[in-house]
Amino acid sequence: MSNVIIITGAAQRLGLHCALTLNQAGYRVIATYRSEKPGLSRLRQAGIECFQLDVTNSVALADFIRHIFTQTNELRALIHNASDWHADASSQNNPDLDIAADSAIFDAMHAVHAKAPYILNRALAPLLAKSALAGDIIHLTDFVASVGSAKHMAYAASKAALTNLTLSFARALAPKVKVNAIAPALLMFNQHDDDAYKAKALNKSLLQIEPGASELSNTVLYLLQSRYLTGKIIELDGGRALNLP
Ligand SMILES: NC(=O)C1=CN([C@@H]2O[C@H](COP(=O)(O)OP(=O)(O)OC[C@H]3O[C@@H](n4cnc5c(N)ncnc54)[C@H](OP(=O)(O)O)[C@@H]3O)[C@@H](O)[C@H]2O)C=CC1
Ligand SMILES: Nc1nc2c(c(=O)[nH]1)N=C([C@H](O)[C@@H](O)CO)CN2
């Protein structure tokens, strides 16, 4: 039975915690990372294979796919965590609209959040289908995929694309592969977030907490043990959608 799980963007924060949690749960984790980060030493100390990969580089992606086929003939799960959280360019409402900047951000957001999962899912689906238990694909989307974002339009649109890919791949790969998305709102602040930002962000949800990385890792473990969830968007948002005026 396969216990190999791939997680992308696992050098820090939520992905790092999830990779370590899966390793401790007995899975053989293959963690991809874009740039060298302090967290990688923790992964390596745990015996986790760390593979340098910019998922927006098609040549590197093809090399990674070939590498996976040499490492295993089955996959238990593929977790698309890699992400860049770019705000839109400041050129909006500006007569000198910087189309180049808008184009670059739009392309970058869709490359990492939609194109890479599309390519990896299609290439690795045969290995996921061989898993004795149903294989799992998990997409990390975002609450804003369902409501939009005034300042992160390209980011939100790309996460909405990933949300829709969840539905398509669930239909295409059933019954041997389950495909679900986890749509967090605030799980973990960034180091640069100041107190005013944190207070405003906490206020957006009903539960008004920053739950931390374990909230995601526990949800991943739940999806892996489920036998009857596919095509679902698990909203980890503290009731934010109900926090209405
Ligand atoms: N933190 C939160 O509260 C929330 C998180 N999410 C989602 O959860 C997931 C994890 O969030 P979080 O841990 O905060 O994310 P981070 O932004 O802290 O980390 C994302 C990781 O993805 C990597 N990455 C970015 N672009 C690429 C690429 N082109 N190829 C390979 N790797 C790449 C980054 O590498 P590098 O270090 O080189 O930049 C980084 O290590 C993301 O998908 C995010 O959108 C959604 C809502 C809320
Ligand atoms: N790749 C990332 N995506 C997101 C992040 C992040 O740090 N990296 N953070 C958020 C925020 O938590 C936001 O939801 C509220 O501050 C969203 N996406």
PDB file of C-alpha atoms and ligand atoms in Angstrom:
ATOM      1  CA  MET A   1       0.000   0.000   0.000  1.00  0.00           C
ATOM      2  CA  SER A   2       1.414   3.439  -0.933  1.00  0.00           C
ATOM      3  CA  ASN A   3       2.136   5.907   1.796  1.00  0.00           C
ATOM      4  CA  VAL A   4       3.939   8.462  -0.360  1.00  0.00           C
ATOM      5  CA  ILE A   5       2.596  12.002  -0.083  1.00  0.00           C
ATOM      6  CA  ILE A   6       3.807  15.020  -2.070  1.00  0.00           C
ATOM      7  CA  ILE A   7       3.296  18.502  -0.621  1.00  0.00           C
ATOM      8  CA  THR A   8       4.409  21.607  -2.512  1.00  0.00           C
ATOM      9  CA  GLY A   9       5.716  24.838  -1.011  1.00  0.00           C
ATOM     10  CA  ALA A  10       6.626  23.102   2.246  1.00  0.00           C
ATOM     11  CA  ALA A  11       9.665  25.143   3.384  1.00  0.00           C
ATOM     12  CA  GLN A  12       7.722  27.334   5.805  1.00  0.00           C
ATOM     13  CA  ARG A  13       4.618  27.974   7.852  1.00  0.00           C
ATOM     14  CA  LEU A  14       1.508  25.896   6.990  1.00  0.00           C
ATOM     15  CA  GLY A  15       3.227  23.619   4.482  1.00  0.00           C
ATOM     16  CA  LEU A  16       6.155  22.956   6.801  1.00  0.00           C
ATOM     17  CA  HIS A  17       3.861  22.061   9.701  1.00  0.00           C
ATOM     18  CA  CYS A  18       1.790  19.819   7.463  1.00  0.00           C
ATOM     19  CA  ALA A  19       4.843  17.988   6.085  1.00  0.00           C
ATOM     20  CA  LEU A  20       6.170  17.320   9.604  1.00  0.00           C
ATOM     21  CA  THR A  21       2.711  16.188  10.781  1.00  0.00           C
ATOM     22  CA  LEU A  22       2.347  13.747   7.888  1.00  0.00           C
ATOM     23  CA  ASN A  23       5.867  12.425   8.521  1.00  0.00           C
ATOM     24  CA  GLN A  24       5.036  11.859  12.188  1.00  0.00           C
ATOM     25  CA  ALA A  25       1.844  10.074  11.077  1.00  0.00           C
ATOM     26  CA  GLY A  26       4.006   7.554   9.216  1.00  0.00           C
ATOM     27  CA  TYR A  27       3.756   8.815   5.657  1.00  0.00           C
ATOM     28  CA  ARG A  28       6.767   9.049   3.350  1.00  0.00           C
ATOM     29  CA  VAL A  29       6.685  12.765   2.557  1.00  0.00           C
ATOM     30  CA  ILE A  30       8.222  14.354  -0.517  1.00  0.00           C
ATOM     31  CA  ALA A  31       8.311  18.089   0.165  1.00  0.00           C
ATOM     32  CA  THR A  32       8.992  20.554  -2.624  1.00  0.00           C
ATOM     33  CA  TYR A  33      10.335  24.030  -1.962  1.00  0.00           C
ATOM     34  CA  ARG A  34      11.194  27.035  -4.117  1.00  0.00           C
ATOM     35  CA  SER A  35      13.899  28.773  -2.108  1.00  0.00           C
ATOM     36  CA  GLU A  36      16.144  27.612   0.731  1.00  0.00           C
ATOM     37  CA  LYS A  37      14.523  28.431   4.080  1.00  0.00           C
ATOM     38  CA  PRO A  38      15.451  27.668   7.710  1.00  0.00           C
ATOM     39  CA  GLY A  39      12.516  25.276   7.993  1.00  0.00           C
ATOM     40  CA  LEU A  40      14.091  22.908   5.492  1.00  0.00           C
ATOM     41  CA  SER A  41      16.610  21.763   8.105  1.00  0.00           C
ATOM     42  CA  ARG A  42      13.710  20.477  10.217  1.00  0.00           C
ATOM     43  CA  LEU A  43      12.366  18.530   7.256  1.00  0.00           C
ATOM     44  CA  ARG A  44      15.757  17.047   6.464  1.00  0.00           C
ATOM     45  CA  GLN A  45      16.368  16.147  10.109  1.00  0.00           C
ATOM     46  CA  ALA A  46      13.059  14.267  10.025  1.00  0.00           C
ATOM     47  CA  GLY A  47      14.260  12.308   6.990  1.00  0.00           C
ATOM     48  CA  ILE A  48      11.865  14.029   4.605  1.00  0.00           C
ATOM     49  CA  GLU A  49      12.936  14.212   0.960  1.00  0.00           C
ATOM     50  CA  CYS A  50      13.175  17.898  -0.013  1.00  0.00           C
ATOM     51  CA  PHE A  51      13.038  18.633  -3.726  1.00  0.00           C
ATOM     52  CA  GLN A  52      13.785  22.125  -5.044  1.00  0.00           C
ATOM     53  CA  LEU A  53      11.013  23.080  -7.453  1.00  0.00           C
ATOM     54  CA  ASP A  54       9.542  26.298  -8.807  1.00  0.00           C
ATOM     55  CA  VAL A  55       6.168  24.955  -9.878  1.00  0.00           C
ATOM     56  CA  THR A  56       5.813  27.751 -12.464  1.00  0.00           C
ATOM     57  CA  ASN A  57       8.860  26.462 -14.361  1.00  0.00           C
ATOM     58  CA  SER A  58       7.497  23.949 -16.879  1.00  0.00           C
ATOM     59  CA  VAL A  59      10.881  22.312 -17.501  1.00  0.00           C
ATOM     60  CA  ALA A  60      11.460  21.865 -13.762  1.00  0.00           C
ATOM     61  CA  LEU A  61       7.933  20.528 -13.390  1.00  0.00           C
ATOM     62  CA  ALA A  62       8.561  17.904 -16.073  1.00  0.00           C
ATOM     63  CA  ASP A  63      11.815  16.909 -14.379  1.00  0.00           C
ATOM     64  CA  PHE A  64       9.997  16.585 -11.040  1.00  0.00           C
ATOM     65  CA  ILE A  65       7.270  14.417 -12.576  1.00  0.00           C
ATOM     66  CA  ARG A  66       9.903  12.131 -14.112  1.00  0.00           C
ATOM     67  CA  HIS A  67      11.666  11.980 -10.732  1.00  0.00           C
ATOM     68  CA  ILE A  68       8.461  10.916  -8.977  1.00  0.00           C
ATOM     69  CA  PHE A  69       7.910   8.089 -11.454  1.00  0.00           C
ATOM     70  CA  THR A  70      11.411   6.819 -10.656  1.00  0.00           C
ATOM     71  CA  GLN A  71      10.737   6.975  -6.895  1.00  0.00           C
ATOM     72  CA  THR A  72       7.401   5.201  -6.602  1.00  0.00           C
ATOM     73  CA  ASN A  73       4.733   3.376  -8.590  1.00  0.00           C
ATOM     74  CA  GLU A  74       1.944   4.625  -6.313  1.00  0.00           C
ATOM     75  CA  LEU A  75       1.025   7.896  -4.630  1.00  0.00           C
ATOM     76  CA  ARG A  76      -1.181   8.224  -1.523  1.00  0.00           C
ATOM     77  CA  ALA A  77      -1.747  11.996  -1.874  1.00  0.00           C
ATOM     78  CA  LEU A  78      -0.759  15.196  -3.671  1.00  0.00           C
ATOM     79  CA  ILE A  79      -1.168  18.430  -1.706  1.00  0.00           C
ATOM     80  CA  HIS A  80      -0.975  21.739  -3.582  1.00  0.00           C
ATOM     81  CA  ASN A  81       0.124  24.235  -0.927  1.00  0.00           C
ATOM     82  CA  ALA A  82       2.628  26.361  -2.908  1.00  0.00           C
ATOM     83  CA  SER A  83       1.406  29.917  -3.195  1.00  0.00           C
ATOM     84  CA  ASP A  84       2.378  33.544  -3.592  1.00  0.00           C
ATOM     85  CA  TRP A  85       0.115  36.132  -1.993  1.00  0.00           C
ATOM     86  CA  HIS A  86       0.610  39.125  -4.270  1.00  0.00           C
ATOM     87  CA  ALA A  87      -1.470  42.289  -4.014  1.00  0.00           C
ATOM     88  CA  ASP A  88      -2.562  43.857  -7.286  1.00  0.00           C
ATOM     89  CA  ALA A  89      -0.257  46.490  -8.768  1.00  0.00           C
ATOM     90  CA  SER A  90      -0.910  49.998  -7.502  1.00  0.00           C
ATOM     91  CA  SER A  91      -1.695  51.172 -11.040  1.00  0.00           C
ATOM     92  CA  GLN A  92      -5.490  50.776 -10.705  1.00  0.00           C
ATOM     93  CA  ASN A  93      -7.387  54.066 -11.379  1.00  0.00           C
ATOM     94  CA  ASN A  94      -4.153  55.465 -12.746  1.00  0.00           C
ATOM     95  CA  PRO A  95      -4.032  56.985 -16.244  1.00  0.00           C
ATOM     96  CA  ASP A  96      -0.574  55.480 -16.652  1.00  0.00           C
ATOM     97  CA  LEU A  97      -2.000  52.029 -16.071  1.00  0.00           C
ATOM     98  CA  ASP A  98       0.959  49.685 -15.912  1.00  0.00           C
ATOM     99  CA  ILE A  99      -0.356  46.858 -18.045  1.00  0.00           C
ATOM    100  CA  ALA A 100       2.971  45.073 -17.829  1.00  0.00           C
ATOM    101  CA  ALA A 101       2.760  44.975 -14.023  1.00  0.00           C
ATOM    102  CA  ASP A 102      -0.847  43.808 -14.083  1.00  0.00           C
ATOM    103  CA  SER A 103      -0.044  41.165 -16.658  1.00  0.00           C
ATOM    104  CA  ALA A 104       2.941  39.875 -14.695  1.00  0.00           C
ATOM    105  CA  ILE A 105       0.977  39.551 -11.451  1.00  0.00           C
ATOM    106  CA  PHE A 106      -2.026  37.952 -13.142  1.00  0.00           C
ATOM    107  CA  ASP A 107       0.164  35.417 -14.950  1.00  0.00           C
ATOM    108  CA  ALA A 108       2.210  34.635 -11.831  1.00  0.00           C
ATOM    109  CA  MET A 109      -0.860  34.044  -9.684  1.00  0.00           C
ATOM    110  CA  HIS A 110      -2.483  31.730 -12.200  1.00  0.00           C
ATOM    111  CA  ALA A 111       0.774  29.893 -12.894  1.00  0.00           C
ATOM    112  CA  VAL A 112       1.316  28.876  -9.280  1.00  0.00           C
ATOM    113  CA  HIS A 113      -2.290  28.440  -8.124  1.00  0.00           C
ATOM    114  CA  ALA A 114      -3.983  26.945 -11.185  1.00  0.00           C
ATOM    115  CA  LYS A 115      -1.626  25.902 -13.991  1.00  0.00           C
ATOM    116  CA  ALA A 116       0.803  23.948 -11.785  1.00  0.00           C
ATOM    117  CA  PRO A 117      -1.905  21.935  -9.995  1.00  0.00           C
ATOM    118  CA  TYR A 118      -3.585  21.266 -13.375  1.00  0.00           C
ATOM    119  CA  ILE A 119      -0.343  19.885 -14.845  1.00  0.00           C
ATOM    120  CA  LEU A 120       0.717  17.897 -11.772  1.00  0.00           C
ATOM    121  CA  ASN A 121      -2.729  16.381 -11.210  1.00  0.00           C
ATOM    122  CA  ARG A 122      -3.005  15.194 -14.815  1.00  0.00           C
ATOM    123  CA  ALA A 123       0.531  13.789 -14.840  1.00  0.00           C
ATOM    124  CA  LEU A 124       0.396  12.045 -11.454  1.00  0.00           C
ATOM    125  CA  ALA A 125      -3.234  10.853 -11.494  1.00  0.00           C
ATOM    126  CA  PRO A 126      -2.179   7.358 -12.664  1.00  0.00           C
ATOM    127  CA  LEU A 127       0.009   6.941  -9.566  1.00  0.00           C
ATOM    128  CA  LEU A 128      -2.750   8.230  -7.272  1.00  0.00           C
ATOM    129  CA  ALA A 129      -5.220   5.795  -8.823  1.00  0.00           C
ATOM    130  CA  LYS A 130      -3.024   2.836  -7.894  1.00  0.00           C
ATOM    131  CA  SER A 131      -3.214   3.639  -4.185  1.00  0.00           C
ATOM    132  CA  ALA A 132      -4.879   0.764  -2.360  1.00  0.00           C
ATOM    133  CA  LEU A 133      -6.952   3.247  -0.434  1.00  0.00           C
ATOM    134  CA  ALA A 134      -8.410   5.925  -2.702  1.00  0.00           C
ATOM    135  CA  GLY A 135      -5.719   8.471  -3.512  1.00  0.00           C
ATOM    136  CA  ASP A 136      -6.183  12.073  -2.426  1.00  0.00           C
ATOM    137  CA  ILE A 137      -5.600  15.411  -4.105  1.00  0.00           C
ATOM    138  CA  ILE A 138      -5.914  18.429  -1.816  1.00  0.00           C
ATOM    139  CA  HIS A 139      -5.954  21.989  -3.140  1.00  0.00           C
ATOM    140  CA  LEU A 140      -5.187  24.907  -0.817  1.00  0.00           C
ATOM    141  CA  THR A 141      -7.533  27.645  -1.997  1.00  0.00           C
ATOM    142  CA  ASP A 142      -8.767  30.642   0.053  1.00  0.00           C
ATOM    143  CA  PHE A 143     -11.961  32.121   1.489  1.00  0.00           C
ATOM    144  CA  VAL A 144     -11.584  35.049  -0.929  1.00  0.00           C
ATOM    145  CA  ALA A 145     -12.112  32.692  -3.873  1.00  0.00           C
ATOM    146  CA  SER A 146     -15.808  32.802  -2.952  1.00  0.00           C
ATOM    147  CA  VAL A 147     -16.178  36.534  -2.238  1.00  0.00           C
ATOM    148  CA  GLY A 148     -13.376  38.250  -4.178  1.00  0.00           C
ATOM    149  CA  SER A 149     -10.782  40.676  -2.909  1.00  0.00           C
ATOM    150  CA  ALA A 150     -10.508  44.388  -3.727  1.00  0.00           C
ATOM    151  CA  LYS A 151      -6.731  44.403  -3.213  1.00  0.00           C
ATOM    152  CA  HIS A 152      -5.778  40.858  -4.332  1.00  0.00           C
ATOM    153  CA  MET A 153      -7.967  40.441  -7.423  1.00  0.00           C
ATOM    154  CA  ALA A 154      -5.526  38.327  -9.435  1.00  0.00           C
ATOM    155  CA  TYR A 155      -4.741  36.164  -6.389  1.00  0.00           C
ATOM    156  CA  ALA A 156      -8.421  35.619  -5.588  1.00  0.00           C
ATOM    157  CA  ALA A 157      -9.260  34.825  -9.227  1.00  0.00           C
ATOM    158  CA  SER A 158      -6.476  32.251  -9.397  1.00  0.00           C
ATOM    159  CA  LYS A 159      -7.681  30.604  -6.192  1.00  0.00           C
ATOM    160  CA  ALA A 160     -11.187  30.548  -7.684  1.00  0.00           C
ATOM    161  CA  ALA A 161      -9.731  28.759 -10.698  1.00  0.00           C
ATOM    162  CA  LEU A 162      -8.175  26.211  -8.353  1.00  0.00           C
ATOM    163  CA  THR A 163     -11.550  25.831  -6.641  1.00  0.00           C
ATOM    164  CA  ASN A 164     -13.158  24.996  -9.975  1.00  0.00           C
ATOM    165  CA  LEU A 165     -10.351  22.545 -10.801  1.00  0.00           C
ATOM    166  CA  THR A 166     -11.298  20.755  -7.567  1.00  0.00           C
ATOM    167  CA  LEU A 167     -14.742  20.051  -9.025  1.00  0.00           C
ATOM    168  CA  SER A 168     -13.440  18.996 -12.438  1.00  0.00           C
ATOM    169  CA  PHE A 169     -10.778  16.653 -11.092  1.00  0.00           C
ATOM    170  CA  ALA A 170     -13.242  15.167  -8.572  1.00  0.00           C
ATOM    171  CA  ARG A 171     -15.511  14.244 -11.472  1.00  0.00           C
ATOM    172  CA  ALA A 172     -12.682  13.048 -13.719  1.00  0.00           C
ATOM    173  CA  LEU A 173     -10.752  10.916 -11.208  1.00  0.00           C
ATOM    174  CA  ALA A 174     -13.519   9.252  -9.175  1.00  0.00           C
ATOM    175  CA  PRO A 175     -13.781   6.669  -7.731  1.00  0.00           C
ATOM    176  CA  LYS A 176     -10.077   5.893  -7.337  1.00  0.00           C
ATOM    177  CA  VAL A 177      -9.004   9.420  -6.409  1.00  0.00           C
ATOM    178  CA  LYS A 178     -10.743  11.876  -4.044  1.00  0.00           C
ATOM    179  CA  VAL A 179     -10.219  15.563  -4.819  1.00  0.00           C
ATOM    180  CA  ASN A 180     -11.014  18.249  -2.242  1.00  0.00           C
ATOM    181  CA  ALA A 181     -10.055  21.822  -1.421  1.00  0.00           C
ATOM    182  CA  ILE A 182      -9.313  23.492   1.861  1.00  0.00           C
ATOM    183  CA  ALA A 183     -10.329  27.161   1.796  1.00  0.00           C
ATOM    184  CA  PRO A 184      -8.811  28.967   4.777  1.00  0.00           C
ATOM    185  CA  ALA A 185      -9.494  32.485   5.854  1.00  0.00           C
ATOM    186  CA  LEU A 186      -6.979  33.660   8.453  1.00  0.00           C
ATOM    187  CA  LEU A 187      -4.966  30.726   9.815  1.00  0.00           C
ATOM    188  CA  MET A 188      -1.579  32.284  10.480  1.00  0.00           C
ATOM    189  CA  PHE A 189      -0.450  35.920  10.437  1.00  0.00           C
ATOM    190  CA  ASN A 190       2.738  36.988   8.740  1.00  0.00           C
ATOM    191  CA  GLN A 191       5.657  38.421  10.704  1.00  0.00           C
ATOM    192  CA  HIS A 192       5.174  41.857   9.159  1.00  0.00           C
ATOM    193  CA  ASP A 193       1.502  42.113  10.200  1.00  0.00           C
ATOM    194  CA  ASP A 194       1.123  44.941  12.730  1.00  0.00           C
ATOM    195  CA  ASP A 195      -1.299  45.014  15.676  1.00  0.00           C
ATOM    196  CA  ALA A 196      -3.846  47.152  13.841  1.00  0.00           C
ATOM    197  CA  TYR A 197      -3.919  44.718  10.911  1.00  0.00           C
ATOM    198  CA  LYS A 198      -4.196  41.753  13.262  1.00  0.00           C
ATOM    199  CA  ALA A 199      -7.083  43.292  15.203  1.00  0.00           C
ATOM    200  CA  LYS A 200      -8.944  44.063  11.968  1.00  0.00           C
ATOM    201  CA  ALA A 201      -8.331  40.585  10.583  1.00  0.00           C
ATOM    202  CA  LEU A 202      -9.395  38.822  13.796  1.00  0.00           C
ATOM    203  CA  ASN A 203     -12.589  40.871  13.811  1.00  0.00           C
ATOM    204  CA  LYS A 204     -13.615  39.523  10.391  1.00  0.00           C
ATOM    205  CA  SER A 205     -14.530  36.064  11.713  1.00  0.00           C
ATOM    206  CA  LEU A 206     -17.126  35.036  14.273  1.00  0.00           C
ATOM    207  CA  LEU A 207     -14.580  33.067  16.299  1.00  0.00           C
ATOM    208  CA  GLN A 208     -11.969  35.873  16.228  1.00  0.00           C
ATOM    209  CA  ILE A 209      -8.861  33.737  16.658  1.00  0.00           C
ATOM    210  CA  GLU A 210      -5.683  32.952  14.739  1.00  0.00           C
ATOM    211  CA  PRO A 211      -5.873  29.136  14.915  1.00  0.00           C
ATOM    212  CA  GLY A 212      -2.400  28.418  13.589  1.00  0.00           C
ATOM    213  CA  ALA A 213      -0.954  25.712  11.334  1.00  0.00           C
ATOM    214  CA  SER A 214      -2.386  22.726  13.218  1.00  0.00           C
ATOM    215  CA  GLU A 215      -5.864  23.687  11.996  1.00  0.00           C
ATOM    216  CA  LEU A 216      -4.765  22.933   8.439  1.00  0.00           C
ATOM    217  CA  SER A 217      -2.723  19.837   9.277  1.00  0.00           C
ATOM    218  CA  ASN A 218      -5.624  18.307  11.217  1.00  0.00           C
ATOM    219  CA  THR A 219      -7.962  18.955   8.283  1.00  0.00           C
ATOM    220  CA  VAL A 220      -5.535  17.259   5.887  1.00  0.00           C
ATOM    221  CA  LEU A 221      -5.391  14.213   8.180  1.00  0.00           C
ATOM    222  CA  TYR A 222      -9.192  14.179   8.289  1.00  0.00           C
ATOM    223  CA  LEU A 223      -9.500  14.255   4.510  1.00  0.00           C
ATOM    224  CA  LEU A 224      -6.952  11.435   4.179  1.00  0.00           C
ATOM    225  CA  GLN A 225      -8.930   9.180   6.529  1.00  0.00           C
ATOM    226  CA  SER A 226     -12.311  10.004   4.972  1.00  0.00           C
ATOM    227  CA  ARG A 227     -13.754   7.465   2.513  1.00  0.00           C
ATOM    228  CA  TYR A 228     -16.715   9.559   1.376  1.00  0.00           C
ATOM    229  CA  LEU A 229     -15.664  13.139   0.653  1.00  0.00           C
ATOM    230  CA  THR A 230     -14.830  14.369  -2.839  1.00  0.00           C
ATOM    231  CA  GLY A 231     -15.449  17.604  -4.707  1.00  0.00           C
ATOM    232  CA  LYS A 232     -15.803  19.413  -1.413  1.00  0.00           C
ATOM    233  CA  ILE A 233     -14.470  22.803  -0.333  1.00  0.00           C
ATOM    234  CA  ILE A 234     -13.653  22.664   3.387  1.00  0.00           C
ATOM    235  CA  GLU A 235     -13.983  26.252   4.625  1.00  0.00           C
ATOM    236  CA  LEU A 236     -11.595  26.869   7.533  1.00  0.00           C
ATOM    237  CA  ASP A 237     -12.802  30.413   8.162  1.00  0.00           C
ATOM    238  CA  GLY A 238     -13.964  30.786  11.762  1.00  0.00           C
ATOM    239  CA  GLY A 239     -17.485  31.577  10.562  1.00  0.00           C
ATOM    240  CA  ARG A 240     -16.281  34.552   8.570  1.00  0.00           C
ATOM    241  CA  ALA A 241     -18.994  34.131   5.905  1.00  0.00           C
ATOM    242  CA  LEU A 242     -21.652  34.593   8.625  1.00  0.00           C
ATOM    243  CA  ASN A 243     -20.043  37.613  10.236  1.00  0.00           C
ATOM    244  CA  LEU A 244     -22.518  39.981   8.631  1.00  0.00           C
ATOM    245  CA  PRO A 245     -23.362  43.525   9.764  1.00  0.00           C
TER     246      PRO A 245
HETATM  247  N1  LIG B   1      -1.684  31.794   6.127  1.00  0.00           N
HETATM  248  C1  LIG B   1      -2.994  31.944   6.032  1.00  0.00           C
HETATM  249  O1  LIG B   1      -3.645  32.439   6.984  1.00  0.00           O
HETATM  250  C2  LIG B   1      -3.715  31.525   4.807  1.00  0.00           C
HETATM  251  C3  LIG B   1      -3.115  30.677   3.882  1.00  0.00           C
HETATM  252  N2  LIG B   1      -3.816  30.292   2.763  1.00  0.00           N
HETATM  253  C4  LIG B   1      -3.185  29.358   1.812  1.00  0.00           C
HETATM  254  O2  LIG B   1      -2.572  28.286   2.520  1.00  0.00           O
HETATM  255  C5  LIG B   1      -1.347  27.909   1.855  1.00  0.00           C
HETATM  256  C6  LIG B   1      -0.175  28.033   2.824  1.00  0.00           C
HETATM  257  O3  LIG B   1      -0.191  29.343   3.365  1.00  0.00           O
HETATM  258  P1  LIG B   1       1.135  29.955   4.034  1.00  0.00           P
HETATM  259  O4  LIG B   1       1.892  28.894   4.734  1.00  0.00           O
HETATM  260  O5  LIG B   1       0.714  31.166   4.784  1.00  0.00           O
HETATM  261  O6  LIG B   1       1.954  30.391   2.730  1.00  0.00           O
HETATM  262  P2  LIG B   1       3.369  31.118   2.607  1.00  0.00           P
HETATM  263  O7  LIG B   1       3.170  32.248   1.656  1.00  0.00           O
HETATM  264  O8  LIG B   1       3.938  31.390   3.942  1.00  0.00           O
HETATM  265  O9  LIG B   1       4.261  29.984   1.920  1.00  0.00           O
HETATM  266  C7  LIG B   1       3.967  29.588   0.618  1.00  0.00           C
HETATM  267  C8  LIG B   1       5.119  28.744   0.152  1.00  0.00           C
HETATM  268  O10 LIG B   1       4.908  28.500  -1.240  1.00  0.00           O
HETATM  269  C9  LIG B   1       6.152  28.682  -1.893  1.00  0.00           C
HETATM  270  N3  LIG B   1       5.968  29.109  -3.274  1.00  0.00           N
HETATM  271  C10 LIG B   1       5.523  30.301  -3.731  1.00  0.00           C
HETATM  272  N4  LIG B   1       5.568  30.330  -5.084  1.00  0.00           N
HETATM  273  C11 LIG B   1       6.078  29.133  -5.474  1.00  0.00           C
HETATM  274  C12 LIG B   1       6.408  28.560  -6.727  1.00  0.00           C
HETATM  275  N5  LIG B   1       6.233  29.253  -7.865  1.00  0.00           N
HETATM  276  N6  LIG B   1       6.914  27.324  -6.754  1.00  0.00           N
HETATM  277  C13 LIG B   1       7.111  26.619  -5.603  1.00  0.00           C
HETATM  278  N7  LIG B   1       6.823  27.092  -4.371  1.00  0.00           N
HETATM  279  C14 LIG B   1       6.323  28.342  -4.325  1.00  0.00           C
HETATM  280  C15 LIG B   1       6.871  29.759  -1.132  1.00  0.00           C
HETATM  281  O11 LIG B   1       8.261  29.628  -1.401  1.00  0.00           O
HETATM  282  P3  LIG B   1       9.267  30.851  -1.164  1.00  0.00           P
HETATM  283  O12 LIG B   1       9.627  30.698   0.280  1.00  0.00           O
HETATM  284  O13 LIG B   1      10.398  30.609  -2.117  1.00  0.00           O
HETATM  285  O14 LIG B   1       8.518  32.127  -1.473  1.00  0.00           O
HETATM  286  C16 LIG B   1       6.479  29.450   0.304  1.00  0.00           C
HETATM  287  O15 LIG B   1       7.403  28.590   0.918  1.00  0.00           O
HETATM  288  C17 LIG B   1      -1.236  28.816   0.635  1.00  0.00           C
HETATM  289  O16 LIG B   1      -1.768  28.178  -0.499  1.00  0.00           O
HETATM  290  C18 LIG B   1      -2.092  30.002   1.012  1.00  0.00           C
HETATM  291  O17 LIG B   1      -2.585  30.697  -0.132  1.00  0.00           O
HETATM  292  C19 LIG B   1      -5.072  30.763   2.489  1.00  0.00           C
HETATM  293  C20 LIG B   1      -5.683  31.620   3.375  1.00  0.00           C
HETATM  294  C21 LIG B   1      -5.070  32.009   4.608  1.00  0.00           C
HETATM  295  N1  LIG B   2       0.564  32.294   0.058  1.00  0.00           N
HETATM  296  C1  LIG B   2      -0.110  32.934   1.023  1.00  0.00           C
HETATM  297  N2  LIG B   2      -1.438  33.122   0.896  1.00  0.00           N
HETATM  298  C2  LIG B   2      -2.098  33.782   1.887  1.00  0.00           C
HETATM  299  C3  LIG B   2      -1.431  34.244   3.018  1.00  0.00           C
HETATM  300  C4  LIG B   2      -0.031  34.012   3.131  1.00  0.00           C
HETATM  301  O1  LIG B   2       0.602  34.394   4.118  1.00  0.00           O
HETATM  302  N3  LIG B   2       0.574  33.359   2.115  1.00  0.00           N
HETATM  303  N4  LIG B   2      -2.090  34.888   4.013  1.00  0.00           N
HETATM  304  C5  LIG B   2      -3.361  35.166   3.908  1.00  0.00           C
HETATM  305  C6  LIG B   2      -3.945  35.938   5.058  1.00  0.00           C
HETATM  306  O2  LIG B   2      -4.102  35.123   6.164  1.00  0.00           O
HETATM  307  C7  LIG B   2      -5.303  36.550   4.852  1.00  0.00           C
HETATM  308  O3  LIG B   2      -6.172  35.484   4.678  1.00  0.00           O
HETATM  309  C8  LIG B   2      -5.679  37.387   6.086  1.00  0.00           C
HETATM  310  O4  LIG B   2      -4.625  38.101   6.564  1.00  0.00           O
HETATM  311  C9  LIG B   2      -4.165  34.785   2.722  1.00  0.00           C
HETATM  312  N5  LIG B   2      -3.417  34.017   1.776  1.00  0.00           N
END
